[in-house]
Amino acid sequence: MLVNNAVAPDVPPPLVELLNRARNQHLSLSELLQLVESLSETGQARLASELYRTWIAFNDTHPLLHVVYFNYSVILRQLGDVAGAIHALRACLKIDPRFGQAHINLGRALEDCGSTGQAVQQWYSYLDATNEITAERAGHRLMMLQHVGRVLENAGHFEKAETALWQAIELRPDKTESAQHWTSLRQRQCKWPTLVGSDHVSTRQLLDAMSPLTLACHVDDPLFQLAKAYRYNKQLVGQPDLKNFPRKQPRMKTGTEQRLRVGYVSSDLRDHAVGFALSEVLELHDKRSVEVFAYYCGEPRTNDATQERIKIAVDSWRDITGLSDIDAAAQIGADEIDILIDVNGYTKHARTGIFAFRPAPVIVNFCGYPGSMGSPYHQYIIADDQIIPPENEIYFTEKVLRIACDQPVDRKRLIGSRPSRPEAGLPEDAFIFACFNGMQKITAACFARWMTILSAVPDSVLWLLGGDDDVNQRLRQIAAQHGVAAERLIFAPKAANPDHLARIGLADLFLDTFPYGAHSTASDALTMGLPVLTFPGRGFAARFCASIVSAAGVSELICHGPDDYVAKAIDLARQSGRLRAIREALQRQRDTSALRDMPGTARRLEQLFWQMQGESERGETPTPDLRNLDLYYEIGAEIVLENVEFQDDRTYRHRYIEKLIQRHDYTPVSPDGRLWAELPLQIRN
């Protein structure tokens, strides 16, 4: 039989010799790895894969063959040959069944092919086979447990995901990623208390692992929230290498005919609450004054009506999803952006690292995140008087600028045909309390208030946006423990946005959550004529709903605290005439209220952009105040773990001041722009 040893005609002559050496087992492993690295670095991955493939075929008895199979799989993934990579990884594991990184990569490859069940099983096979712990295997086990938790959560298997993540937490309590997802997952499942430690993991460690957004659902403590954002930014982004990225200087545009170049950076410029909110504002920007750039960093979208509309509204659309942070920053710099707006903050798919390069002279926090960024480079935050009254500016490192209402709305959104109550699964004659906020915003104290209200209004039901079946059942069980029949909780199934908007008005009264209140859900409800009852706290997330209610012209629905909220909800349910008058007021002033004045919002934003530009040109751009935030974090952590839900401003600040005095007695506290002025005079002197 003849054997054809010919190589492909496009293989360069130097590589032919190397392939022949590999066939003759004259190419050592170290030489192989060096050659492949060189080929990969020069963009010749396909030739590198050919060299690997040939070496494997003729060196099948080499003791480190499994390592070559693994490296070969990496090259194949780079070339887009997922099936080939899976085959190589399985060959690797056949030789060394405990090669942890191969298990990780094989699971990821299977997941990318849509075989999530096989991916999870692959990771479990390693976990089952490596119960004995070594430093290396502990790292691999941690990574696989995190992958298992992530995949199971995305698949809706919350209980199993929570179990996997908890195993990861107990394996390495010092690694925060697992606990960050675990606490968020417990909030989404309405598992209270959210933070439950063990002999191996303290409650403080779980609190430290919380993301800023998850923390906002957990507690209303704006000083701790600020300190958490500051700490999160240091851990998440740190300080990038800026030696080849000099800071952008402002271009002199004030008083000229030049337009400001304004860039919006967001993963949510699509069918999403943020996309809905910004669509009309982007359309209404005065293109004689501003040139609008949109930088999209989210998942690929097809047939997304909101995204297509935004693409038409802006002057330039840039998809930066596939770019590194530094390359995205370079693109923004090349576009000569004057005012760069972070519309993500610390939310899903955020690209905070881009802003760390300071690719524009002015960086603004607006619309996407309810709180301060606590970063060295976010210089301004746009809000309103309700969300950030002057006395609350100490909770923000950014300079506060204000518009009439911080919640833009889209007056052009499609609304479906309104169903009847029976068609929506609601009783015809009952009083319908409703809340369409996400499950993660419901706390034990919030739910207890709702049960008190239902108990006082016997002919009422509570209509919630449905979650996972297990979560719905859990809430029904908790209702029963409060003496409220389980069937009085009704869960609305998911619906297309126009259909959801159409059904909102079937309810009688929207009950807001605390400490993270309704944002776009409140503006949707008020737009559809549904009164929204709320009470503000101190932080951004806890005051946003009150801002929206005020902007809609029905400030009488803003309560003074949790007790007033319960009493007013009961009174409104019993006084149909009073509630009807509020509904009529909403309808009467719907299109003249500040909430829906989008032309006014667009003009005011442009005024603020030019104000920032003027300050930048004069060298007056504010510097974020980051003083003492590590100290406020430690004090805040102590206070949060005391589990006080609601308190007045004076009591809240006094608790911090007491602890600042204690620390000052131990070691002097440096002055700052927050609570320093409220410390006793003898300390400040």
Tab-separated table of N, CA, C and O in Angstrom, residues 431 433 446-462 478-486 488-489 511 566-567 569-571 573-574:
chain	number	residue	atom	x	y	z
A	431	PHE	N	-60.686	44.660	44.439
A	431	PHE	CA	-59.764	45.786	44.364
A	431	PHE	C	-58.392	45.208	44.022
A	431	PHE	O	-57.885	44.325	44.720
A	433	PHE	N	-54.602	45.576	43.881
A	433	PHE	CA	-53.291	46.157	44.145
A	433	PHE	C	-52.313	45.499	43.174
A	433	PHE	O	-52.441	44.315	42.862
A	446	CYS	N	-40.976	44.649	52.827
A	446	CYS	CA	-41.894	45.142	51.804
A	446	CYS	C	-43.091	44.205	51.658
A	446	CYS	O	-44.251	44.644	51.636
A	447	PHE	N	-42.807	42.914	51.578
A	447	PHE	CA	-43.884	41.937	51.411
A	447	PHE	C	-44.796	41.914	52.636
A	447	PHE	O	-46.030	41.778	52.510
A	448	ALA	N	-44.219	42.065	53.815
A	448	ALA	CA	-45.028	42.097	55.042
A	448	ALA	C	-45.985	43.285	55.027
A	448	ALA	O	-47.145	43.174	55.468
A	449	ARG	N	-45.540	44.436	54.515
A	449	ARG	CA	-46.442	45.591	54.402
A	449	ARG	C	-47.607	45.267	53.475
A	449	ARG	O	-48.757	45.629	53.746
A	450	TRP	N	-47.301	44.630	52.367
A	450	TRP	CA	-48.359	44.270	51.430
A	450	TRP	C	-49.378	43.331	52.076
A	450	TRP	O	-50.580	43.459	51.846
A	451	MET	N	-48.893	42.411	52.883
A	451	MET	CA	-49.809	41.473	53.532
A	451	MET	C	-50.692	42.190	54.564
A	451	MET	O	-51.869	41.850	54.733
A	452	THR	N	-50.118	43.198	55.227
A	452	THR	CA	-50.920	44.007	56.154
A	452	THR	C	-52.032	44.730	55.398
A	452	THR	O	-53.184	44.801	55.860
A	453	ILE	N	-51.691	45.267	54.250
A	453	ILE	CA	-52.680	45.977	53.426
A	453	ILE	C	-53.770	45.022	52.955
A	453	ILE	O	-54.973	45.323	53.051
A	454	LEU	N	-53.391	43.847	52.456
A	454	LEU	CA	-54.383	42.873	51.986
A	454	LEU	C	-55.285	42.413	53.126
A	454	LEU	O	-56.495	42.213	52.932
A	455	SER	N	-54.715	42.245	54.306
A	455	SER	CA	-55.516	41.813	55.455
A	455	SER	C	-56.562	42.859	55.824
A	455	SER	O	-57.670	42.525	56.264
A	456	ALA	N	-56.218	44.138	55.628
A	456	ALA	CA	-57.144	45.216	55.982
A	456	ALA	C	-58.168	45.488	54.890
A	456	ALA	O	-59.173	46.166	55.141
A	457	VAL	N	-57.920	44.968	53.692
A	457	VAL	CA	-58.849	45.159	52.566
A	457	VAL	C	-59.250	43.770	52.074
A	457	VAL	O	-58.649	43.237	51.134
A	458	PRO	N	-60.248	43.159	52.702
A	458	PRO	CA	-60.560	41.740	52.436
A	458	PRO	C	-60.923	41.434	50.989
A	458	PRO	O	-60.634	40.341	50.502
A	459	ASP	N	-61.533	42.372	50.287
A	459	ASP	CA	-61.969	42.099	48.912
A	459	ASP	C	-60.911	42.535	47.898
A	459	ASP	O	-61.231	43.041	46.816
A	460	SER	N	-59.652	42.340	48.231
A	460	SER	CA	-58.568	42.777	47.365
A	460	SER	C	-57.648	41.615	47.016
A	460	SER	O	-57.617	40.585	47.706
A	461	VAL	N	-56.889	41.804	45.925
A	461	VAL	CA	-55.852	40.850	45.531
A	461	VAL	C	-54.590	41.633	45.207
A	461	VAL	O	-54.625	42.855	45.021
A	462	LEU	N	-53.486	40.917	45.151
A	462	LEU	CA	-52.205	41.525	44.789
A	462	LEU	C	-51.740	40.903	43.478
A	462	LEU	O	-51.554	39.697	43.372
A	478	ILE	N	-45.567	32.231	51.841
A	478	ILE	CA	-45.298	33.287	52.816
A	478	ILE	C	-46.569	34.091	53.085
A	478	ILE	O	-46.842	34.489	54.234
A	479	ALA	N	-47.371	34.329	52.046
A	479	ALA	CA	-48.648	35.020	52.238
A	479	ALA	C	-49.526	34.252	53.217
A	479	ALA	O	-50.140	34.844	54.123
A	480	ALA	N	-49.582	32.943	53.031
A	480	ALA	CA	-50.393	32.106	53.929
A	480	ALA	C	-49.889	32.211	55.366
A	480	ALA	O	-50.688	32.222	56.322
A	481	GLN	N	-48.570	32.308	55.535
A	481	GLN	CA	-48.010	32.457	56.885
A	481	GLN	C	-48.424	33.785	57.515
A	481	GLN	O	-48.484	33.911	58.732
A	482	HIS	N	-48.721	34.780	56.667
A	482	HIS	CA	-49.203	36.081	57.147
A	482	HIS	C	-50.724	36.093	57.308
A	482	HIS	O	-51.300	37.142	57.623
A	483	GLY	N	-51.364	34.963	57.066
A	483	GLY	CA	-52.805	34.892	57.202
A	483	GLY	C	-53.571	35.353	55.976
A	483	GLY	O	-54.772	35.630	56.065
A	484	VAL	N	-52.898	35.447	54.830
A	484	VAL	CA	-53.534	35.867	53.581
A	484	VAL	C	-53.638	34.653	52.670
A	484	VAL	O	-52.639	33.972	52.416
A	485	ALA	N	-54.827	34.391	52.169
A	485	ALA	CA	-55.031	33.220	51.316
A	485	ALA	C	-54.119	33.279	50.098
A	485	ALA	O	-53.984	34.327	49.456
A	486	ALA	N	-53.501	32.140	49.775
A	486	ALA	CA	-52.526	32.085	48.685
A	486	ALA	C	-53.112	32.533	47.358
A	486	ALA	O	-52.421	33.168	46.544
A	488	ARG	N	-54.979	34.864	46.720
A	488	ARG	CA	-55.098	36.316	46.582
A	488	ARG	C	-53.847	36.941	45.947
A	488	ARG	O	-53.834	38.133	45.680
A	489	LEU	N	-52.835	36.117	45.710
A	489	LEU	CA	-51.687	36.549	44.928
A	489	LEU	C	-51.872	36.035	43.508
A	489	LEU	O	-52.024	34.838	43.281
A	511	LEU	N	-48.426	49.468	44.105
A	511	LEU	CA	-47.693	49.555	45.367
A	511	LEU	C	-46.202	49.437	45.083
A	511	LEU	O	-45.727	48.410	44.599
A	566	VAL	N	-48.674	52.248	54.315
A	566	VAL	CA	-49.690	51.218	54.587
A	566	VAL	C	-51.050	51.862	54.824
A	566	VAL	O	-52.071	51.437	54.257
A	567	ALA	N	-51.064	52.902	55.651
A	567	ALA	CA	-52.335	53.550	55.981
A	567	ALA	C	-52.980	54.165	54.744
A	567	ALA	O	-54.199	54.044	54.521
A	569	ALA	N	-52.530	53.310	51.567
A	569	ALA	CA	-52.987	52.262	50.646
A	569	ALA	C	-54.357	51.742	51.070
A	569	ALA	O	-55.255	51.547	50.233
A	570	ILE	N	-54.531	51.541	52.360
A	570	ILE	CA	-55.814	51.046	52.878
A	570	ILE	C	-56.907	52.095	52.667
A	570	ILE	O	-58.026	51.773	52.232
A	571	ASP	N	-56.591	53.349	52.966
A	571	ASP	CA	-57.580	54.414	52.798
A	571	ASP	C	-58.012	54.557	51.339
A	571	ASP	O	-59.205	54.719	51.036
A	573	ALA	N	-58.016	52.319	49.033
A	573	ALA	CA	-58.837	51.170	48.633
A	573	ALA	C	-60.265	51.313	49.144
A	573	ALA	O	-61.210	50.809	48.511
A	574	ARG	N	-60.415	51.989	50.258
A	574	ARG	CA	-61.742	52.144	50.854
A	574	ARG	C	-62.476	53.385	50.330
A	574	ARG	O	-63.691	53.496	50.502
